[in-house]
Structures are given as C-alpha cells and as structure tokens.
Coordinates of C-alpha atoms in Angstrom, one line a residue:
X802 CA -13.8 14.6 45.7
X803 CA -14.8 11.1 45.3
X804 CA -18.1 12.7 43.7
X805 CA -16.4 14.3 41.3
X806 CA -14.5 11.2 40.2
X807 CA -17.5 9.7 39.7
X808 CA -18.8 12.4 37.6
X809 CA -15.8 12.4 35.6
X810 CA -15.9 9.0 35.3
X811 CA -19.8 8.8 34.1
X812 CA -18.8 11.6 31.1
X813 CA -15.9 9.1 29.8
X814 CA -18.3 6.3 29.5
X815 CA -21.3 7.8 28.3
X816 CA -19.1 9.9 26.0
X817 CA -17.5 6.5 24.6
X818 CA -21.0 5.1 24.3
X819 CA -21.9 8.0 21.8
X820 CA -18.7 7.9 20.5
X821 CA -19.1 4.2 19.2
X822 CA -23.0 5.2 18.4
X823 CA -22.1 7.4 15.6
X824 CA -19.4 5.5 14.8
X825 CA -20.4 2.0 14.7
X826 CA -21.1 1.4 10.8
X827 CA -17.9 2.9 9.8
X828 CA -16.1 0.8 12.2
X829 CA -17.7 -2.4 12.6
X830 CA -20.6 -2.5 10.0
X831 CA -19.3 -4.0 5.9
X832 CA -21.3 -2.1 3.1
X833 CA -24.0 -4.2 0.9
X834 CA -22.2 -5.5 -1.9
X835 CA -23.3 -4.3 -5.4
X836 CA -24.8 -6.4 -7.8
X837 CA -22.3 -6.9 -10.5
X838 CA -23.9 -6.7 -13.6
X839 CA -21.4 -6.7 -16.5
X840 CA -19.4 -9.3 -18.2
X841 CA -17.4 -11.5 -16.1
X842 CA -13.8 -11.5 -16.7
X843 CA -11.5 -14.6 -15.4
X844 CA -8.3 -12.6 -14.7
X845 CA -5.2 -14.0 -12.5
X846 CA -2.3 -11.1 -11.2
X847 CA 1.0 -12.5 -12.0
X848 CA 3.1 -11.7 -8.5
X849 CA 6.6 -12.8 -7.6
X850 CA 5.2 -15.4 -5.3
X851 CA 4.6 -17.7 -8.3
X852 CA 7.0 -20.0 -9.8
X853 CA 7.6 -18.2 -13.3
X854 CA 7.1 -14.4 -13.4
X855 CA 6.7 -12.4 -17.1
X856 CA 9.6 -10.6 -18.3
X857 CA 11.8 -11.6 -15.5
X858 CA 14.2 -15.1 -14.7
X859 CA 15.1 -16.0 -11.1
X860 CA 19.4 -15.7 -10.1
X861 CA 20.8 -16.0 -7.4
X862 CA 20.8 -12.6 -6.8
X863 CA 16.7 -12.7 -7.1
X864 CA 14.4 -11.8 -9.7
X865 CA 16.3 -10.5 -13.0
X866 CA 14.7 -8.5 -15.9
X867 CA 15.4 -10.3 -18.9
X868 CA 15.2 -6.9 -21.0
X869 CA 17.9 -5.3 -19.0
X870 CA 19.6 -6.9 -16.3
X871 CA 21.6 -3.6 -14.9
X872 CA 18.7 -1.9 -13.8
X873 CA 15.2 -2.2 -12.7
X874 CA 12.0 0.5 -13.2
X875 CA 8.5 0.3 -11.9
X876 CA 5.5 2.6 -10.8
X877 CA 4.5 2.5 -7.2
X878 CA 1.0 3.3 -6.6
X879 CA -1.2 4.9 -3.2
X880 CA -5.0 4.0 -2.7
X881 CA -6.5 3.2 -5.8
X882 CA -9.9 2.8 -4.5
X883 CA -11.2 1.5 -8.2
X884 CA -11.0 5.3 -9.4
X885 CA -8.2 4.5 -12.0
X886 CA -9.8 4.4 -15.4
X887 CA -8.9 2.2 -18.2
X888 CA -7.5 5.8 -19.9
X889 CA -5.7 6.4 -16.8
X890 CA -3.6 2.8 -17.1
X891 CA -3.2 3.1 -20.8
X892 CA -1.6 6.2 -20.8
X893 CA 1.1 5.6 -17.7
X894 CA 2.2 2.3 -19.6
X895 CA 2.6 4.9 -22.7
X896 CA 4.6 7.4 -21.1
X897 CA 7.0 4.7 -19.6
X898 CA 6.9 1.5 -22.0
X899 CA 10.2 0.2 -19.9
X900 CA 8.4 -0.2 -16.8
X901 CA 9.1 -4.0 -15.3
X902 CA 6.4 -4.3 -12.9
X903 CA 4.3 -2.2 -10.9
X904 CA 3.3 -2.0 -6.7
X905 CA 0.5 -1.3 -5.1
X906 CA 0.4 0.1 -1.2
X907 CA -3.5 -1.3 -0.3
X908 CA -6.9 0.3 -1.0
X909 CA -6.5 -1.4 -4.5
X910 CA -10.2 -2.4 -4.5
X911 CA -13.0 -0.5 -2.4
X912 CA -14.0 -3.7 -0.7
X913 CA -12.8 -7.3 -1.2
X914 CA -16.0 -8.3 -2.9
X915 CA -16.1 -10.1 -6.3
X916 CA -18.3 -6.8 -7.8
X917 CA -14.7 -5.2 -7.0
X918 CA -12.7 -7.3 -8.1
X919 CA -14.7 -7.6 -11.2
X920 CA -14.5 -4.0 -12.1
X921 CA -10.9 -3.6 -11.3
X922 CA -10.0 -6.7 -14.6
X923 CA -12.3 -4.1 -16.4
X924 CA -10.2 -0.9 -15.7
X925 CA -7.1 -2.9 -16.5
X926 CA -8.2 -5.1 -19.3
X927 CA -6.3 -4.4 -22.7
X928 CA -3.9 -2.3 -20.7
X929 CA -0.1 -3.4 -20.3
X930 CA -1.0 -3.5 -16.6
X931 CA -3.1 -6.6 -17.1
X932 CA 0.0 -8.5 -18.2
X933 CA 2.4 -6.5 -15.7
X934 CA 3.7 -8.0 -12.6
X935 CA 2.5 -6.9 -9.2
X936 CA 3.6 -6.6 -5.9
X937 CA 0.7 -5.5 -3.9
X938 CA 0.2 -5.4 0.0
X939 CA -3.3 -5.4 2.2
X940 CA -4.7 -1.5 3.3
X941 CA -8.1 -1.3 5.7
X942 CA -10.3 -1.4 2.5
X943 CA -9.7 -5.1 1.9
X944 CA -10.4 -6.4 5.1
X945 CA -13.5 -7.1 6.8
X946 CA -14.7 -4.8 9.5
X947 CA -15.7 -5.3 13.0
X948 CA -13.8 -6.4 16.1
X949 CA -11.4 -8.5 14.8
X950 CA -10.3 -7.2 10.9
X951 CA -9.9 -10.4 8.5
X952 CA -8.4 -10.2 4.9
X953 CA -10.5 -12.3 2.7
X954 CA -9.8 -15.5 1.2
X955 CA -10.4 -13.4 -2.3
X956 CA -7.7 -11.0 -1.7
X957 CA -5.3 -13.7 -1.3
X958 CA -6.2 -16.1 -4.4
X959 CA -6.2 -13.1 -6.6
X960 CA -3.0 -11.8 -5.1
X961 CA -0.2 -15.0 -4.5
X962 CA 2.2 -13.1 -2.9
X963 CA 5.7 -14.8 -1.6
X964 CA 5.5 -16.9 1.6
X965 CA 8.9 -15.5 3.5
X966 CA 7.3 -13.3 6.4
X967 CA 6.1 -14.0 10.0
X968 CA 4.1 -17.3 10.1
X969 CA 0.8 -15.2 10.9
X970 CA 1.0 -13.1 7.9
X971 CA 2.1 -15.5 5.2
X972 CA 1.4 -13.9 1.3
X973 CA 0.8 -10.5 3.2
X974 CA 4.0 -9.7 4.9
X975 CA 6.7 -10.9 2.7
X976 CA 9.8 -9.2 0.5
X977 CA 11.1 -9.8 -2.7
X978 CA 15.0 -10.1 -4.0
X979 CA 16.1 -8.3 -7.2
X980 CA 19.9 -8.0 -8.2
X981 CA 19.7 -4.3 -6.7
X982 CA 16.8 -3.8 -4.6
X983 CA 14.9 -5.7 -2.0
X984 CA 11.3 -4.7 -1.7
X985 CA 9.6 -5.6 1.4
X986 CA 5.5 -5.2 1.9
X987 CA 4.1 -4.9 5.3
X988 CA 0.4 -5.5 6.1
X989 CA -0.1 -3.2 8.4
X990 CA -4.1 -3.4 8.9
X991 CA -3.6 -7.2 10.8
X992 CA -2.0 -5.9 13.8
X993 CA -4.0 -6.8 16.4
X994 CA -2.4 -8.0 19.4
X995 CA 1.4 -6.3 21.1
X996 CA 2.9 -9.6 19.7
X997 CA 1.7 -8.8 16.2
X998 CA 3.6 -5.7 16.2
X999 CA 6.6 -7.2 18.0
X1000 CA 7.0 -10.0 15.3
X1001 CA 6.4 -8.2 12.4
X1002 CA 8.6 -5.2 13.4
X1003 CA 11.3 -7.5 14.6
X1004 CA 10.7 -9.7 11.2
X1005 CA 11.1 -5.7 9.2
X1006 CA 14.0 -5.3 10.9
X1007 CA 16.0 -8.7 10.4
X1008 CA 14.8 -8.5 6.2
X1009 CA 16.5 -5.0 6.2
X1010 CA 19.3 -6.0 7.4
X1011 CA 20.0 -9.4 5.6
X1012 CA 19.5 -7.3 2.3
X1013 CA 22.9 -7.0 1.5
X1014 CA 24.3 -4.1 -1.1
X1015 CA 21.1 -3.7 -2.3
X1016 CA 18.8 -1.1 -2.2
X1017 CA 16.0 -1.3 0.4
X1018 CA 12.8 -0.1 0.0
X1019 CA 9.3 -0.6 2.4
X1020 CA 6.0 -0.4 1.2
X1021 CA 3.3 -0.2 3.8
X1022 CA -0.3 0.7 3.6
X1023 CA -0.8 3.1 7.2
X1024 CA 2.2 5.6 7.8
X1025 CA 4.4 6.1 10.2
X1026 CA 4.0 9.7 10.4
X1027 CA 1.1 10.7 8.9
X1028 CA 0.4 14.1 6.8
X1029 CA -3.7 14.1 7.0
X1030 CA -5.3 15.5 10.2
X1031 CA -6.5 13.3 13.0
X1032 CA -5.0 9.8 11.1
X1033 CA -2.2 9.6 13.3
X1034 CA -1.9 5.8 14.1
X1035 CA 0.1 6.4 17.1
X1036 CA 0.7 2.2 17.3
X1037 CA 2.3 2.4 13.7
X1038 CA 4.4 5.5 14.1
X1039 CA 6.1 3.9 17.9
X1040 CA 6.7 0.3 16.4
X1041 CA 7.8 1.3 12.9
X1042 CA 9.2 5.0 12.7
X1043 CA 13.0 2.9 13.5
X1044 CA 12.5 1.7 10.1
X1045 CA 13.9 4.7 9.0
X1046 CA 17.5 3.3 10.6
X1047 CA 18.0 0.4 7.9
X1048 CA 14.9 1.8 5.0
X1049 CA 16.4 3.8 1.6
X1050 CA 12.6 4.7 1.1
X1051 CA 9.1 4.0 3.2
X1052 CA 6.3 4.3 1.1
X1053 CA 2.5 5.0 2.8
X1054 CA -0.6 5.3 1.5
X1055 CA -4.1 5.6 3.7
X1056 CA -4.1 9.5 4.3
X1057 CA -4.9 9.7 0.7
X1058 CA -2.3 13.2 -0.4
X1059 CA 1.9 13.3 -0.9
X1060 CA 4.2 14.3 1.7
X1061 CA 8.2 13.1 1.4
X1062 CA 9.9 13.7 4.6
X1063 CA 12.6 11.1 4.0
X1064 CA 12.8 8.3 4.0
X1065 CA 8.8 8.8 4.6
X1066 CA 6.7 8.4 1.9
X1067 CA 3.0 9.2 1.6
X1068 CA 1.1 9.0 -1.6
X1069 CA -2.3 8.5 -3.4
X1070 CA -3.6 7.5 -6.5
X1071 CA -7.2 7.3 -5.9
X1072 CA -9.6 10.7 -6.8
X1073 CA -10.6 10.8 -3.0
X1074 CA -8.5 13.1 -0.5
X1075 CA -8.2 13.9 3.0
X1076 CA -7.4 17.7 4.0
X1077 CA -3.5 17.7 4.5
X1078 CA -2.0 17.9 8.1
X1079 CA 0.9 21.4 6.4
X1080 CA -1.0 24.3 5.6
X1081 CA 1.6 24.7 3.3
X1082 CA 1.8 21.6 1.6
X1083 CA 1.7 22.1 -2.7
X1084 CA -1.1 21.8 -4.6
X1085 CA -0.3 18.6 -6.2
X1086 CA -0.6 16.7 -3.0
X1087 CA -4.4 16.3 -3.4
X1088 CA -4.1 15.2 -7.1
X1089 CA -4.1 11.8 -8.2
X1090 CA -0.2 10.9 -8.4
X1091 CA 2.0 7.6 -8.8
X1092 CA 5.9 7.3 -8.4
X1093 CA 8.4 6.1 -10.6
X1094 CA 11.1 3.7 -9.3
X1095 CA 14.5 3.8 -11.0
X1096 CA 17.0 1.0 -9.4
X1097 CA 21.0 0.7 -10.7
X1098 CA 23.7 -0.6 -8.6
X1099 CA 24.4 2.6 -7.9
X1100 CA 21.4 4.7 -7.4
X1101 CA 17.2 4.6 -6.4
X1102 CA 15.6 7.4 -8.5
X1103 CA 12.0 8.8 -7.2
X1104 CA 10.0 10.3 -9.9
X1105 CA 6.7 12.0 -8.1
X1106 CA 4.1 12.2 -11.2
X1107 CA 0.7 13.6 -11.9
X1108 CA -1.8 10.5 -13.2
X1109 CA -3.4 12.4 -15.8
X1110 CA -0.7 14.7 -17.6
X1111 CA 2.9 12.7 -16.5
X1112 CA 4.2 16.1 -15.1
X1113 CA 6.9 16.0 -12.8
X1114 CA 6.3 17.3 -9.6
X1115 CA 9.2 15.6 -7.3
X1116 CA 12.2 14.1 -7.3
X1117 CA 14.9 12.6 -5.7
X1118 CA 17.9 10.4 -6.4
X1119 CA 19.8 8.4 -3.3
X1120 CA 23.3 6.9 -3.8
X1121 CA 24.6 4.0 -1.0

C-alpha cells in the first residue's frame, strides 16, 4: 500500500514537472518585442479619470453628455489583440455617429510594449475613436508574465483611469457615475493572493449596491462562466458568479467568441478564436463582434453586432 502511494505520488510530480516543461514560455516567458519601425505618433486616451472629458460635463449625478443628457450610447468591445484595422474603426463610428464613448474589456494591445502601443494610435488615427472617450480595463495580454503578473507602468500612463477602487488596484479597478448607468471595470488578471479576491469582490459588491436607480453594468476581462473549452478559471467563477445578484449586465472577454447567458456576457473583437465550449452555439460567435449600449432612465439596450457589415445578431432590452 504505502508503495503504491509512493508510486502515485512520483507520477504527480514528474507529470507537473513536464507539465510546466512544455508550458513554461507561455506561462512565465514575455515575447521579444518588435522593432517598431514606423512613424511615431504621441497620442493620449482621454478616460473619465481626468479632470475634463470630451463631449461630456460632470453633475452631480456623474458624467453628463452634453449632446443629450436623457440618454447615453457607447460600443463595448472583447479582445482586440491589435487586429482592428483602421477601416474597421472608421466604419463602426459611421454606422453609429451618436456613440458617446466606447469600452474596452483587456487584450487591447498584444503586449504592453511601446511597438504596441505604437500601432494601436496607427489603427485609430483619423478615426472618431482617436478623440472618443475610453473606459478600458487590464486582460492577461498587458501584464508581464512569470510568477507574479505586473501591469506595466505603460498601460497605466496611457490609460488614467479613475482612482475609486481597492487601494491595491488604483486606475485598474474603479467605476464611473453617469446620470443612468454606473459602469464598474474589474481587473481581474491581478488576483494573486485570497485577499485579493476577497477585497476586490467585497469592493464589487459595496459599488453595486451604492449605485442607486441607475443601471449597473460590469465589465471584466476573465469570465465567470466561461463558453471556450478548458478556460474555466474556477477562482473567478466562485468569487464573482454572486455578481449576478446586484449586475444588470457582466461583460467578459478572454475566451475570445459570444455567449449571453444573462446577466453573463462573453464577447470578442479580435480575428483570433478559441473552439466554443456549446456545440450548438451560432455561427457568429467566432466572428469579430462588438456591442452597442443604449442607457435611458428607463431601459439598458444590448445590440450584438458583426465588425465588418453592422448586422444584428443579438439583442436584448432590460427595464428596472
């Protein structure tokens, strides 16, 4: 018997040894940056966390469109993974030339490196996006690998995000105020440690609730219950799935194709996709997609859209 322990014992470690063989560059090993070779372009992302944002005046009641102050519209976007084209941008801000700002659930940028960086200002230079506000939050793709994940300095000059969430996660974790709608971004890639989870879920929580009549929405990059195979983060889906108690909508990105089981969310702009989870899931869930928001007093409208032609493919309108 105690033989066989130690037989069984001797396959889990030398399986885990192989295991983190084969996997050790795609978990602890950053890429070689590529040499950026192009014209430099000095570009700053105007976010709510600055003192004067375009096209909107701060109440109150939060941040008010100046255009229309009953009702608020913007496009929520999955991984982007730098595979938006300048075309791409251009044509959304066509189709929708009401749209007050725009979201972004992490994966914006490949890696946080300036080549990046660089050739995201290119794919939205002379686009309405350029001069769009953003709210954006962290996915895996911006952070450095290895033991300990860090977001980079980078990500956080080019993205000044508000300063209202946990202490440890200041300009990643945070929420912003409109007259109908409070939008609150999790970083979900710094959880490291139990009390990481415990403080930002507890944080989650109290924002929820202390949103008042309006409309709550979550945008995070992992999902709680995720639709690609073997990316269940099981940490994620225990600490945040009681979202769902206080959230209107949770909005995912990470397993790069669409899934609403609401008031779950997955979604991905990016030309990259994992195999879905439902063998019965629709075609459009492996195309590149983008949502767009509707807010009144009254009502949160969902628009599910393709990138390339603007066809509906989902929809969904919530009342309080």
């Amino acid at each position: 018997m105690r033989r066989l322990k130690y037989i069984i014992l001797s396959i889990i470690i030398v399986s885990g040894v192989v295991l983190c063989a084969v996997r050790w560059r795609v978990w602890f090993v950053n890429p070689a940056e590529p040499e950026f070779t192009g014209d430099t372009l000095t570009y700053h992302f105007a976010t709510f966390g600055q003192k004067s944002v375009p096209g909107f005046v701060q109440t109150a009641d939060g941040w008010q469109d100046k255009k229309c102050p009953d009702s608020l519209q913007f496009i929520l976007l999955g991984d982007v993974h730098n595979t938006v084209e300048n075309l791409q941008w251009t044509q959304m801000a066509e189709r929708h030339p009401d749209v007050d700002f725009y979201a972004q659930l992490g994966d914006f940028i490949d890696r946080c490196y300036f080549y990046y960086a660089q050739q995201l200002y290119h794919q939205l230079n002379g686009t309405p996006f350029a001069q769009l506000p953003v709210a954006t939050c962290p996915g895996n793709h911006e952070y450095t690998k290895g033991i300990v994940r860090t977001l980079s300095d980078m990500w956080y000059q080019i993205f000044p995000n508000p300063h209202n969430g946990p202490q440890r996660y200041l300009g990643s974790t945070y929420y912003i105020d409109f007259p109908n709608l409070r939008l609150i971004a999790i970083d979900t890639n710094g959880l490291h440690s139990l009390s990481d989870y415990t403080i930002v879920h507890t944080w989650a929580m109290e924002a929820l609730q202390g949103a008042g009549n309006r409309f709550r929405v979550v945008m995070m990059h992992h999902p709680v219950y995720s639709s690609a195979r073997g990316r269940q983060n099981v940490l994620i889906h225990v600490t945040f799935r009681s979202l769902a108690s206080q959230a209107n909508l949770i909005f995912s990105g990470h397993d790069h194709n669409y899934i609403r089981r609401l008031p779950f969310v997955g979604t991905n702009a990016t030309t990259r996709y994992h195999r879905p989870k439902n063998a019965s899931a629709p075609a459009y869930s492996t195309e590149q997609l983008y949502q767009l928001i509707t807010v009144t007093a009254d009502s949160l409208r969902m628009e599910t859209r393709l990138m390339n032609t603007g066809e509906l493919c989902d929809e969904v309108t919530l009342g309080h």
